[in-house]
């Protein structure tokens, strides 16, 4: 994304009457962490993403295959589509470079695609061409890993919720989750409208012209996106994410409230007051509790219209509601060779994952549908199957 802040007059659209239900403290306490799967060397989710994955290269297609394999093996109920486009770039010497977005969708069983409104969890998976050997751990390997773990952690609860829904339960039958792992976010040379957001621009343009069946509730796949939740530059310590958009401030507030509750329950590992840190501290006085999302009580007048250029731009221009979770200021490692696995703050990565999971569970109204004991048993069985004695 681009550092420069741009101004845009926002066209606001009426959004559908939304339900959002807090999950209980008990559920928050039991939300599963990623365990070893986020290990930067051996983790089954994160490690394969921590490679150079410039659009159009083999590294890029290997990471894409990793995502596709993850869904096929662990989340078979999700519909996977690849969205392809090509474009020349300022460094391609006139050649067309392929850009491949991954779209994974989980809709209620038996629903027609045009009748489902979806929470979209979005991150880009390509990495920047320069500096040579750049990994992009916060940009955006870690956000991709967060999204995969969230999907895996809510999947069984979605199944259960939908199985329990009655025929006339409109909200339940018409609310789904979609994951967009976008390609070609980074500029090849330097950020311009033409040299950036290759995958996002192609997808938003194509979806604008893709019409659902005539009697559908939502006209196009863009109209079906209830909220475009974009994660970027997450995984460095001490992030501060402002509320960028007035029209989705209510969603920001829900996430900020979830953060507050996780902190009060002592569940945020990166907190200076987390039990593991208090043990080691001689002076046991609590420190000021930091907040990833400090603008929950931002007033209407305080929205200046400033935002960060990122994958949401072509969607926002077409009326999609955006919640952009990206720190301002950007972390120090941003677009530096030091943005690698070793420089991730793993406590912060886990905390973001938990927060996004809590938000998704509340958005999808999953309270009462988690069965953590069964999931743990399943994970242990799977683990023991692959463990070499
Ligand atoms: C899109 O591109 C991928 C990867 O290059 C390829 O495997 C797939 O067949 C393409 N899909 C379509 C619909 O062209
Ligand atoms: Zn970047």
PDB file of N, CA and C in Angstrom, residues 20-122:
ATOM      1  N   UNK A  20     -25.489  -8.402  14.924  1.00  0.00           N
ATOM      2  CA  UNK A  20     -24.138  -8.632  15.441  1.00  0.00           C
ATOM      3  C   UNK A  20     -24.320  -9.006  16.901  1.00  0.00           C
ATOM      4  N   UNK A  21     -23.838 -10.170  17.272  1.00  0.00           N
ATOM      5  CA  UNK A  21     -24.056 -10.610  18.655  1.00  0.00           C
ATOM      6  C   UNK A  21     -22.760 -10.957  19.347  1.00  0.00           C
ATOM      7  N   UNK A  22     -22.504 -10.295  20.446  1.00  0.00           N
ATOM      8  CA  UNK A  22     -21.295 -10.587  21.217  1.00  0.00           C
ATOM      9  C   UNK A  22     -21.254 -12.065  21.594  1.00  0.00           C
ATOM     10  N   UNK A  23     -20.052 -12.616  21.629  1.00  0.00           N
ATOM     11  CA  UNK A  23     -19.912 -13.966  22.185  1.00  0.00           C
ATOM     12  C   UNK A  23     -19.621 -13.815  23.681  1.00  0.00           C
ATOM     13  N   UNK A  24     -19.793 -14.882  24.426  1.00  0.00           N
ATOM     14  CA  UNK A  24     -19.616 -14.832  25.881  1.00  0.00           C
ATOM     15  C   UNK A  24     -18.136 -14.802  26.263  1.00  0.00           C
ATOM     16  N   UNK A  25     -17.858 -14.426  27.495  1.00  0.00           N
ATOM     17  CA  UNK A  25     -16.484 -14.485  28.006  1.00  0.00           C
ATOM     18  C   UNK A  25     -15.931 -15.908  27.888  1.00  0.00           C
ATOM     19  N   UNK A  26     -16.786 -16.880  28.174  1.00  0.00           N
ATOM     20  CA  UNK A  26     -16.340 -18.284  28.112  1.00  0.00           C
ATOM     21  C   UNK A  26     -15.852 -18.619  26.706  1.00  0.00           C
ATOM     22  N   UNK A  27     -16.589 -18.159  25.704  1.00  0.00           N
ATOM     23  CA  UNK A  27     -16.185 -18.423  24.317  1.00  0.00           C
ATOM     24  C   UNK A  27     -14.880 -17.693  24.008  1.00  0.00           C
ATOM     25  N   UNK A  28     -14.775 -16.436  24.421  1.00  0.00           N
ATOM     26  CA  UNK A  28     -13.535 -15.687  24.157  1.00  0.00           C
ATOM     27  C   UNK A  28     -12.332 -16.428  24.739  1.00  0.00           C
ATOM     28  N   UNK A  29     -12.515 -16.942  25.947  1.00  0.00           N
ATOM     29  CA  UNK A  29     -11.400 -17.632  26.622  1.00  0.00           C
ATOM     30  C   UNK A  29     -10.961 -18.884  25.867  1.00  0.00           C
ATOM     31  N   UNK A  30     -11.901 -19.492  25.174  1.00  0.00           N
ATOM     32  CA  UNK A  30     -11.577 -20.774  24.530  1.00  0.00           C
ATOM     33  C   UNK A  30     -11.208 -20.650  23.058  1.00  0.00           C
ATOM     34  N   UNK A  31     -11.241 -19.446  22.497  1.00  0.00           N
ATOM     35  CA  UNK A  31     -10.897 -19.321  21.076  1.00  0.00           C
ATOM     36  C   UNK A  31      -9.509 -19.913  20.858  1.00  0.00           C
ATOM     37  N   UNK A  32      -9.384 -20.826  19.907  1.00  0.00           N
ATOM     38  CA  UNK A  32      -8.119 -21.562  19.770  1.00  0.00           C
ATOM     39  C   UNK A  32      -6.992 -20.727  19.171  1.00  0.00           C
ATOM     40  N   UNK A  33      -5.821 -20.790  19.793  1.00  0.00           N
ATOM     41  CA  UNK A  33      -4.623 -20.168  19.225  1.00  0.00           C
ATOM     42  C   UNK A  33      -4.094 -21.050  18.100  1.00  0.00           C
ATOM     43  N   UNK A  34      -3.145 -20.527  17.316  1.00  0.00           N
ATOM     44  CA  UNK A  34      -2.647 -21.291  16.168  1.00  0.00           C
ATOM     45  C   UNK A  34      -1.645 -22.384  16.544  1.00  0.00           C
ATOM     46  N   UNK A  35      -1.186 -22.386  17.803  1.00  0.00           N
ATOM     47  CA  UNK A  35      -0.203 -23.383  18.220  1.00  0.00           C
ATOM     48  C   UNK A  35       1.015 -23.340  17.324  1.00  0.00           C
ATOM     49  N   UNK A  36       1.524 -24.519  17.000  1.00  0.00           N
ATOM     50  CA  UNK A  36       2.746 -24.600  16.195  1.00  0.00           C
ATOM     51  C   UNK A  36       2.546 -24.214  14.735  1.00  0.00           C
ATOM     52  N   UNK A  37       1.303 -24.049  14.308  1.00  0.00           N
ATOM     53  CA  UNK A  37       1.055 -23.799  12.888  1.00  0.00           C
ATOM     54  C   UNK A  37       1.531 -22.429  12.416  1.00  0.00           C
ATOM     55  N   UNK A  38       1.838 -21.540  13.376  1.00  0.00           N
ATOM     56  CA  UNK A  38       2.384 -20.223  13.011  1.00  0.00           C
ATOM     57  C   UNK A  38       3.895 -20.175  13.230  1.00  0.00           C
ATOM     58  N   UNK A  39       4.512 -21.323  13.504  1.00  0.00           N
ATOM     59  CA  UNK A  39       5.970 -21.310  13.627  1.00  0.00           C
ATOM     60  C   UNK A  39       6.561 -20.835  12.293  1.00  0.00           C
ATOM     61  N   UNK A  40       7.526 -19.905  12.361  1.00  0.00           N
ATOM     62  CA  UNK A  40       8.013 -19.321  11.112  1.00  0.00           C
ATOM     63  C   UNK A  40       8.889 -20.278  10.301  1.00  0.00           C
ATOM     64  N   UNK A  41       9.383 -21.330  10.935  1.00  0.00           N
ATOM     65  CA  UNK A  41      10.221 -22.298  10.201  1.00  0.00           C
ATOM     66  C   UNK A  41       9.459 -23.570   9.846  1.00  0.00           C
ATOM     67  N   UNK A  42       8.615 -24.029  10.783  1.00  0.00           N
ATOM     68  CA  UNK A  42       7.989 -25.340  10.598  1.00  0.00           C
ATOM     69  C   UNK A  42       6.465 -25.292  10.600  1.00  0.00           C
ATOM     70  N   UNK A  43       5.893 -24.106  10.828  1.00  0.00           N
ATOM     71  CA  UNK A  43       4.439 -24.029  10.966  1.00  0.00           C
ATOM     72  C   UNK A  43       3.712 -24.370   9.689  1.00  0.00           C
ATOM     73  N   UNK A  44       2.726 -25.255   9.767  1.00  0.00           N
ATOM     74  CA  UNK A  44       2.064 -25.733   8.548  1.00  0.00           C
ATOM     75  C   UNK A  44       1.291 -24.605   7.840  1.00  0.00           C
ATOM     76  N   UNK A  45       0.877 -23.587   8.578  1.00  0.00           N
ATOM     77  CA  UNK A  45       0.157 -22.488   7.916  1.00  0.00           C
ATOM     78  C   UNK A  45       1.103 -21.370   7.479  1.00  0.00           C
ATOM     79  N   UNK A  46       1.916 -20.872   8.414  1.00  0.00           N
ATOM     80  CA  UNK A  46       2.687 -19.652   8.132  1.00  0.00           C
ATOM     81  C   UNK A  46       3.992 -19.895   7.363  1.00  0.00           C
ATOM     82  N   UNK A  47       4.739 -20.916   7.742  1.00  0.00           N
ATOM     83  CA  UNK A  47       6.073 -21.091   7.140  1.00  0.00           C
ATOM     84  C   UNK A  47       6.050 -21.121   5.599  1.00  0.00           C
ATOM     85  N   UNK A  48       5.104 -21.839   4.972  1.00  0.00           N
ATOM     86  CA  UNK A  48       5.119 -21.883   3.501  1.00  0.00           C
ATOM     87  C   UNK A  48       4.852 -20.525   2.829  1.00  0.00           C
ATOM     88  N   UNK A  49       4.300 -19.555   3.592  1.00  0.00           N
ATOM     89  CA  UNK A  49       4.025 -18.239   2.987  1.00  0.00           C
ATOM     90  C   UNK A  49       5.244 -17.329   3.078  1.00  0.00           C
ATOM     91  N   UNK A  50       6.166 -17.645   3.997  1.00  0.00           N
ATOM     92  CA  UNK A  50       7.309 -16.760   4.240  1.00  0.00           C
ATOM     93  C   UNK A  50       8.427 -16.987   3.224  1.00  0.00           C
ATOM     94  N   UNK A  51       8.072 -16.790   1.963  1.00  0.00           N
ATOM     95  CA  UNK A  51       9.026 -16.903   0.856  1.00  0.00           C
ATOM     96  C   UNK A  51       8.741 -15.743  -0.093  1.00  0.00           C
ATOM     97  N   UNK A  52       9.672 -15.487  -0.994  1.00  0.00           N
ATOM     98  CA  UNK A  52       9.422 -14.469  -2.009  1.00  0.00           C
ATOM     99  C   UNK A  52       8.292 -14.964  -2.923  1.00  0.00           C
ATOM    100  N   UNK A  53       7.302 -14.140  -3.175  1.00  0.00           N
ATOM    101  CA  UNK A  53       6.102 -14.572  -3.915  1.00  0.00           C
ATOM    102  C   UNK A  53       5.603 -13.436  -4.810  1.00  0.00           C
ATOM    103  N   UNK A  54       6.531 -12.910  -5.574  1.00  0.00           N
ATOM    104  CA  UNK A  54       6.224 -11.823  -6.514  1.00  0.00           C
ATOM    105  C   UNK A  54       5.254 -12.348  -7.577  1.00  0.00           C
ATOM    106  N   UNK A  55       4.258 -11.563  -7.914  1.00  0.00           N
ATOM    107  CA  UNK A  55       3.261 -11.975  -8.906  1.00  0.00           C
ATOM    108  C   UNK A  55       3.930 -12.453 -10.186  1.00  0.00           C
ATOM    109  N   UNK A  56       3.435 -13.559 -10.715  1.00  0.00           N
ATOM    110  CA  UNK A  56       3.961 -14.085 -11.968  1.00  0.00           C
ATOM    111  C   UNK A  56       5.164 -15.005 -11.797  1.00  0.00           C
ATOM    112  N   UNK A  57       5.656 -15.168 -10.568  1.00  0.00           N
ATOM    113  CA  UNK A  57       6.821 -16.046 -10.348  1.00  0.00           C
ATOM    114  C   UNK A  57       6.385 -17.388  -9.769  1.00  0.00           C
ATOM    115  N   UNK A  58       7.334 -18.335  -9.751  1.00  0.00           N
ATOM    116  CA  UNK A  58       7.046 -19.658  -9.198  1.00  0.00           C
ATOM    117  C   UNK A  58       6.738 -19.598  -7.712  1.00  0.00           C
ATOM    118  N   UNK A  59       7.424 -18.708  -6.999  1.00  0.00           N
ATOM    119  CA  UNK A  59       7.153 -18.558  -5.564  1.00  0.00           C
ATOM    120  C   UNK A  59       5.698 -18.180  -5.322  1.00  0.00           C
ATOM    121  N   UNK A  60       5.184 -17.317  -6.169  1.00  0.00           N
ATOM    122  CA  UNK A  60       3.799 -16.876  -6.071  1.00  0.00           C
ATOM    123  C   UNK A  60       2.846 -18.051  -6.290  1.00  0.00           C
ATOM    124  N   UNK A  61       3.115 -18.871  -7.313  1.00  0.00           N
ATOM    125  CA  UNK A  61       2.179 -19.983  -7.545  1.00  0.00           C
ATOM    126  C   UNK A  61       2.324 -21.067  -6.488  1.00  0.00           C
ATOM    127  N   UNK A  62       3.522 -21.227  -5.912  1.00  0.00           N
ATOM    128  CA  UNK A  62       3.686 -22.215  -4.839  1.00  0.00           C
ATOM    129  C   UNK A  62       2.866 -21.812  -3.611  1.00  0.00           C
ATOM    130  N   UNK A  63       2.875 -20.523  -3.292  1.00  0.00           N
ATOM    131  CA  UNK A  63       2.099 -20.060  -2.133  1.00  0.00           C
ATOM    132  C   UNK A  63       0.598 -20.197  -2.416  1.00  0.00           C
ATOM    133  N   UNK A  64       0.217 -19.901  -3.642  1.00  0.00           N
ATOM    134  CA  UNK A  64      -1.196 -20.070  -4.017  1.00  0.00           C
ATOM    135  C   UNK A  64      -1.611 -21.532  -3.859  1.00  0.00           C
ATOM    136  N   UNK A  65      -0.731 -22.446  -4.294  1.00  0.00           N
ATOM    137  CA  UNK A  65      -1.023 -23.871  -4.161  1.00  0.00           C
ATOM    138  C   UNK A  65      -1.168 -24.257  -2.688  1.00  0.00           C
ATOM    139  N   UNK A  66      -0.326 -23.666  -1.846  1.00  0.00           N
ATOM    140  CA  UNK A  66      -0.417 -23.909  -0.399  1.00  0.00           C
ATOM    141  C   UNK A  66      -1.815 -23.538   0.118  1.00  0.00           C
ATOM    142  N   UNK A  67      -2.334 -22.403  -0.319  1.00  0.00           N
ATOM    143  CA  UNK A  67      -3.672 -21.970   0.125  1.00  0.00           C
ATOM    144  C   UNK A  67      -4.746 -22.935  -0.393  1.00  0.00           C
ATOM    145  N   UNK A  68      -4.639 -23.274  -1.668  1.00  0.00           N
ATOM    146  CA  UNK A  68      -5.638 -24.164  -2.262  1.00  0.00           C
ATOM    147  C   UNK A  68      -5.615 -25.520  -1.556  1.00  0.00           C
ATOM    148  N   UNK A  69      -4.415 -26.024  -1.287  1.00  0.00           N
ATOM    149  CA  UNK A  69      -4.286 -27.311  -0.582  1.00  0.00           C
ATOM    150  C   UNK A  69      -4.880 -27.224   0.822  1.00  0.00           C
ATOM    151  N   UNK A  70      -4.646 -26.101   1.479  1.00  0.00           N
ATOM    152  CA  UNK A  70      -5.173 -25.912   2.833  1.00  0.00           C
ATOM    153  C   UNK A  70      -6.695 -26.043   2.821  1.00  0.00           C
ATOM    154  N   UNK A  71      -7.338 -25.354   1.896  1.00  0.00           N
ATOM    155  CA  UNK A  71      -8.804 -25.426   1.828  1.00  0.00           C
ATOM    156  C   UNK A  71      -9.264 -26.825   1.439  1.00  0.00           C
ATOM    157  N   UNK A  72      -8.612 -27.412   0.450  1.00  0.00           N
ATOM    158  CA  UNK A  72      -9.046 -28.736  -0.016  1.00  0.00           C
ATOM    159  C   UNK A  72      -8.928 -29.773   1.087  1.00  0.00           C
ATOM    160  N   UNK A  73      -7.843 -29.704   1.877  1.00  0.00           N
ATOM    161  CA  UNK A  73      -7.633 -30.746   2.879  1.00  0.00           C
ATOM    162  C   UNK A  73      -8.362 -30.432   4.188  1.00  0.00           C
ATOM    163  N   UNK A  74      -8.387 -29.153   4.605  1.00  0.00           N
ATOM    164  CA  UNK A  74      -8.940 -28.852   5.925  1.00  0.00           C
ATOM    165  C   UNK A  74     -10.329 -28.235   5.895  1.00  0.00           C
ATOM    166  N   UNK A  75     -10.672 -27.599   4.783  1.00  0.00           N
ATOM    167  CA  UNK A  75     -11.969 -26.906   4.729  1.00  0.00           C
ATOM    168  C   UNK A  75     -12.726 -27.260   3.454  1.00  0.00           C
ATOM    169  N   UNK A  76     -13.067 -28.544   3.310  1.00  0.00           N
ATOM    170  CA  UNK A  76     -13.668 -28.999   2.049  1.00  0.00           C
ATOM    171  C   UNK A  76     -15.033 -28.376   1.751  1.00  0.00           C
ATOM    172  N   UNK A  77     -15.680 -27.782   2.754  1.00  0.00           N
ATOM    173  CA  UNK A  77     -16.992 -27.176   2.515  1.00  0.00           C
ATOM    174  C   UNK A  77     -16.885 -25.810   1.828  1.00  0.00           C
ATOM    175  N   UNK A  78     -15.672 -25.280   1.726  1.00  0.00           N
ATOM    176  CA  UNK A  78     -15.517 -23.953   1.115  1.00  0.00           C
ATOM    177  C   UNK A  78     -15.383 -24.100  -0.398  1.00  0.00           C
ATOM    178  N   UNK A  79     -16.070 -23.241  -1.126  1.00  0.00           N
ATOM    179  CA  UNK A  79     -15.984 -23.236  -2.595  1.00  0.00           C
ATOM    180  C   UNK A  79     -14.776 -22.389  -2.995  1.00  0.00           C
ATOM    181  N   UNK A  80     -13.854 -22.980  -3.741  1.00  0.00           N
ATOM    182  CA  UNK A  80     -12.643 -22.264  -4.136  1.00  0.00           C
ATOM    183  C   UNK A  80     -12.723 -21.864  -5.596  1.00  0.00           C
ATOM    184  N   UNK A  81     -12.451 -20.606  -5.866  1.00  0.00           N
ATOM    185  CA  UNK A  81     -12.371 -20.144  -7.254  1.00  0.00           C
ATOM    186  C   UNK A  81     -11.085 -19.360  -7.437  1.00  0.00           C
ATOM    187  N   UNK A  82     -10.506 -19.478  -8.625  1.00  0.00           N
ATOM    188  CA  UNK A  82      -9.361 -18.629  -8.952  1.00  0.00           C
ATOM    189  C   UNK A  82      -9.846 -17.581  -9.936  1.00  0.00           C
ATOM    190  N   UNK A  83      -9.498 -16.352  -9.666  1.00  0.00           N
ATOM    191  CA  UNK A  83      -9.871 -15.263 -10.582  1.00  0.00           C
ATOM    192  C   UNK A  83      -8.602 -14.798 -11.290  1.00  0.00           C
ATOM    193  N   UNK A  84      -8.569 -14.990 -12.607  1.00  0.00           N
ATOM    194  CA  UNK A  84      -7.357 -14.691 -13.379  1.00  0.00           C
ATOM    195  C   UNK A  84      -7.468 -13.402 -14.179  1.00  0.00           C
ATOM    196  N   UNK A  85      -6.377 -12.700 -14.218  1.00  0.00           N
ATOM    197  CA  UNK A  85      -6.282 -11.561 -15.134  1.00  0.00           C
ATOM    198  C   UNK A  85      -4.820 -11.421 -15.541  1.00  0.00           C
ATOM    199  N   UNK A  86      -4.559 -10.605 -16.527  1.00  0.00           N
ATOM    200  CA  UNK A  86      -3.167 -10.324 -16.883  1.00  0.00           C
ATOM    201  C   UNK A  86      -3.022  -8.825 -17.108  1.00  0.00           C
ATOM    202  N   UNK A  87      -1.796  -8.376 -16.947  1.00  0.00           N
ATOM    203  CA  UNK A  87      -1.497  -6.968 -17.205  1.00  0.00           C
ATOM    204  C   UNK A  87       0.001  -6.837 -17.470  1.00  0.00           C
ATOM    205  N   UNK A  88       0.344  -5.856 -18.263  1.00  0.00           N
ATOM    206  CA  UNK A  88       1.766  -5.528 -18.350  1.00  0.00           C
ATOM    207  C   UNK A  88       2.112  -4.730 -17.100  1.00  0.00           C
ATOM    208  N   UNK A  89       3.388  -4.677 -16.769  1.00  0.00           N
ATOM    209  CA  UNK A  89       3.828  -3.862 -15.633  1.00  0.00           C
ATOM    210  C   UNK A  89       4.986  -2.992 -16.129  1.00  0.00           C
ATOM    211  N   UNK A  90       5.389  -1.985 -15.368  1.00  0.00           N
ATOM    212  CA  UNK A  90       6.488  -1.113 -15.826  1.00  0.00           C
ATOM    213  C   UNK A  90       7.813  -1.851 -15.994  1.00  0.00           C
ATOM    214  N   UNK A  91       7.903  -3.088 -15.473  1.00  0.00           N
ATOM    215  CA  UNK A  91       9.177  -3.814 -15.609  1.00  0.00           C
ATOM    216  C   UNK A  91       9.028  -5.095 -16.427  1.00  0.00           C
ATOM    217  N   UNK A  92       7.872  -5.310 -17.071  1.00  0.00           N
ATOM    218  CA  UNK A  92       7.673  -6.587 -17.768  1.00  0.00           C
ATOM    219  C   UNK A  92       8.066  -6.532 -19.240  1.00  0.00           C
ATOM    220  N   UNK A  93       8.583  -5.404 -19.695  1.00  0.00           N
ATOM    221  CA  UNK A  93       9.043  -5.282 -21.081  1.00  0.00           C
ATOM    222  C   UNK A  93       7.942  -5.598 -22.077  1.00  0.00           C
ATOM    223  N   UNK A  94       6.732  -5.158 -21.790  1.00  0.00           N
ATOM    224  CA  UNK A  94       5.619  -5.364 -22.720  1.00  0.00           C
ATOM    225  C   UNK A  94       4.906  -6.700 -22.546  1.00  0.00           C
ATOM    226  N   UNK A  95       5.467  -7.600 -21.757  1.00  0.00           N
ATOM    227  CA  UNK A  95       4.829  -8.922 -21.562  1.00  0.00           C
ATOM    228  C   UNK A  95       3.690  -8.839 -20.556  1.00  0.00           C
ATOM    229  N   UNK A  96       2.687  -9.710 -20.771  1.00  0.00           N
ATOM    230  CA  UNK A  96       1.562  -9.794 -19.834  1.00  0.00           C
ATOM    231  C   UNK A  96       1.960 -10.651 -18.635  1.00  0.00           C
ATOM    232  N   UNK A  97       1.746 -10.131 -17.453  1.00  0.00           N
ATOM    233  CA  UNK A  97       2.004 -10.885 -16.216  1.00  0.00           C
ATOM    234  C   UNK A  97       0.667 -11.403 -15.694  1.00  0.00           C
ATOM    235  N   UNK A  98       0.608 -12.702 -15.287  1.00  0.00           N
ATOM    236  CA  UNK A  98      -0.659 -13.213 -14.747  1.00  0.00           C
ATOM    237  C   UNK A  98      -0.857 -12.816 -13.278  1.00  0.00           C
ATOM    238  N   UNK A  99      -2.086 -12.493 -12.939  1.00  0.00           N
ATOM    239  CA  UNK A  99      -2.455 -12.214 -11.550  1.00  0.00           C
ATOM    240  C   UNK A  99      -3.616 -13.129 -11.184  1.00  0.00           C
ATOM    241  N   UNK A 100      -3.479 -13.843 -10.088  1.00  0.00           N
ATOM    242  CA  UNK A 100      -4.478 -14.853  -9.724  1.00  0.00           C
ATOM    243  C   UNK A 100      -4.983 -14.614  -8.300  1.00  0.00           C
ATOM    244  N   UNK A 101      -6.207 -14.176  -8.183  1.00  0.00           N
ATOM    245  CA  UNK A 101      -6.823 -14.018  -6.865  1.00  0.00           C
ATOM    246  C   UNK A 101      -7.457 -15.343  -6.444  1.00  0.00           C
ATOM    247  N   UNK A 102      -7.419 -15.610  -5.146  1.00  0.00           N
ATOM    248  CA  UNK A 102      -8.082 -16.806  -4.624  1.00  0.00           C
ATOM    249  C   UNK A 102      -9.342 -16.368  -3.877  1.00  0.00           C
ATOM    250  N   UNK A 103     -10.448 -16.987  -4.238  1.00  0.00           N
ATOM    251  CA  UNK A 103     -11.726 -16.662  -3.597  1.00  0.00           C
ATOM    252  C   UNK A 103     -12.256 -17.930  -2.948  1.00  0.00           C
ATOM    253  N   UNK A 104     -12.426 -17.911  -1.650  1.00  0.00           N
ATOM    254  CA  UNK A 104     -12.958 -19.073  -0.918  1.00  0.00           C
ATOM    255  C   UNK A 104     -14.250 -18.625  -0.246  1.00  0.00           C
ATOM    256  N   UNK A 105     -15.314 -19.348  -0.498  1.00  0.00           N
ATOM    257  CA  UNK A 105     -16.628 -18.911  -0.027  1.00  0.00           C
ATOM    258  C   UNK A 105     -17.313 -20.022   0.752  1.00  0.00           C
ATOM    259  N   UNK A 106     -17.882 -19.670   1.885  1.00  0.00           N
ATOM    260  CA  UNK A 106     -18.713 -20.631   2.626  1.00  0.00           C
ATOM    261  C   UNK A 106     -20.086 -20.004   2.832  1.00  0.00           C
ATOM    262  N   UNK A 107     -21.068 -20.544   2.125  1.00  0.00           N
ATOM    263  CA  UNK A 107     -22.448 -20.067   2.205  1.00  0.00           C
ATOM    264  C   UNK A 107     -23.298 -21.089   2.955  1.00  0.00           C
ATOM    265  N   UNK A 108     -24.425 -20.650   3.491  1.00  0.00           N
ATOM    266  CA  UNK A 108     -25.334 -21.611   4.128  1.00  0.00           C
ATOM    267  C   UNK A 108     -25.754 -22.681   3.122  1.00  0.00           C
ATOM    268  N   UNK A 109     -25.924 -23.908   3.575  1.00  0.00           N
ATOM    269  CA  UNK A 109     -26.280 -24.994   2.648  1.00  0.00           C
ATOM    270  C   UNK A 109     -27.606 -24.710   1.943  1.00  0.00           C
ATOM    271  N   UNK A 110     -27.645 -24.992   0.673  1.00  0.00           N
ATOM    272  CA  UNK A 110     -28.890 -24.839  -0.087  1.00  0.00           C
ATOM    273  C   UNK A 110     -29.213 -23.421  -0.510  1.00  0.00           C
ATOM    274  N   UNK A 111     -28.362 -22.460  -0.164  1.00  0.00           N
ATOM    275  CA  UNK A 111     -28.663 -21.072  -0.537  1.00  0.00           C
ATOM    276  C   UNK A 111     -28.182 -20.808  -1.956  1.00  0.00           C
ATOM    277  N   UNK A 112     -28.855 -19.900  -2.641  1.00  0.00           N
ATOM    278  CA  UNK A 112     -28.406 -19.502  -3.970  1.00  0.00           C
ATOM    279  C   UNK A 112     -27.337 -18.426  -3.811  1.00  0.00           C
ATOM    280  N   UNK A 113     -26.274 -18.490  -4.642  1.00  0.00           N
ATOM    281  CA  UNK A 113     -25.162 -17.546  -4.466  1.00  0.00           C
ATOM    282  C   UNK A 113     -25.600 -16.080  -4.457  1.00  0.00           C
ATOM    283  N   UNK A 114     -26.619 -15.746  -5.209  1.00  0.00           N
ATOM    284  CA  UNK A 114     -27.055 -14.355  -5.295  1.00  0.00           C
ATOM    285  C   UNK A 114     -27.911 -13.896  -4.126  1.00  0.00           C
ATOM    286  N   UNK A 115     -28.196 -14.820  -3.214  1.00  0.00           N
ATOM    287  CA  UNK A 115     -29.060 -14.476  -2.078  1.00  0.00           C
ATOM    288  C   UNK A 115     -28.295 -14.392  -0.763  1.00  0.00           C
ATOM    289  N   UNK A 116     -26.958 -14.461  -0.833  1.00  0.00           N
ATOM    290  CA  UNK A 116     -26.156 -14.490   0.393  1.00  0.00           C
ATOM    291  C   UNK A 116     -25.368 -13.191   0.522  1.00  0.00           C
ATOM    292  N   UNK A 117     -25.424 -12.574   1.707  1.00  0.00           N
ATOM    293  CA  UNK A 117     -24.547 -11.433   1.968  1.00  0.00           C
ATOM    294  C   UNK A 117     -23.380 -11.944   2.802  1.00  0.00           C
ATOM    295  N   UNK A 118     -22.190 -11.414   2.529  1.00  0.00           N
ATOM    296  CA  UNK A 118     -21.010 -12.040   3.119  1.00  0.00           C
ATOM    297  C   UNK A 118     -20.075 -11.063   3.814  1.00  0.00           C
ATOM    298  N   UNK A 119     -19.499 -11.568   4.896  1.00  0.00           N
ATOM    299  CA  UNK A 119     -18.363 -10.906   5.505  1.00  0.00           C
ATOM    300  C   UNK A 119     -17.143 -11.361   4.714  1.00  0.00           C
ATOM    301  N   UNK A 120     -16.423 -10.413   4.117  1.00  0.00           N
ATOM    302  CA  UNK A 120     -15.225 -10.776   3.348  1.00  0.00           C
ATOM    303  C   UNK A 120     -13.976 -10.480   4.176  1.00  0.00           C
ATOM    304  N   UNK A 121     -13.164 -11.506   4.362  1.00  0.00           N
ATOM    305  CA  UNK A 121     -11.876 -11.347   5.048  1.00  0.00           C
ATOM    306  C   UNK A 121     -10.810 -11.296   3.965  1.00  0.00           C
ATOM    307  N   UNK A 122     -10.045 -10.204   3.933  1.00  0.00           N
ATOM    308  CA  UNK A 122      -9.207  -9.943   2.764  1.00  0.00           C
ATOM    309  C   UNK A 122      -7.759  -9.628   3.150  1.00  0.00           C
TER     310      UNK A 122
END
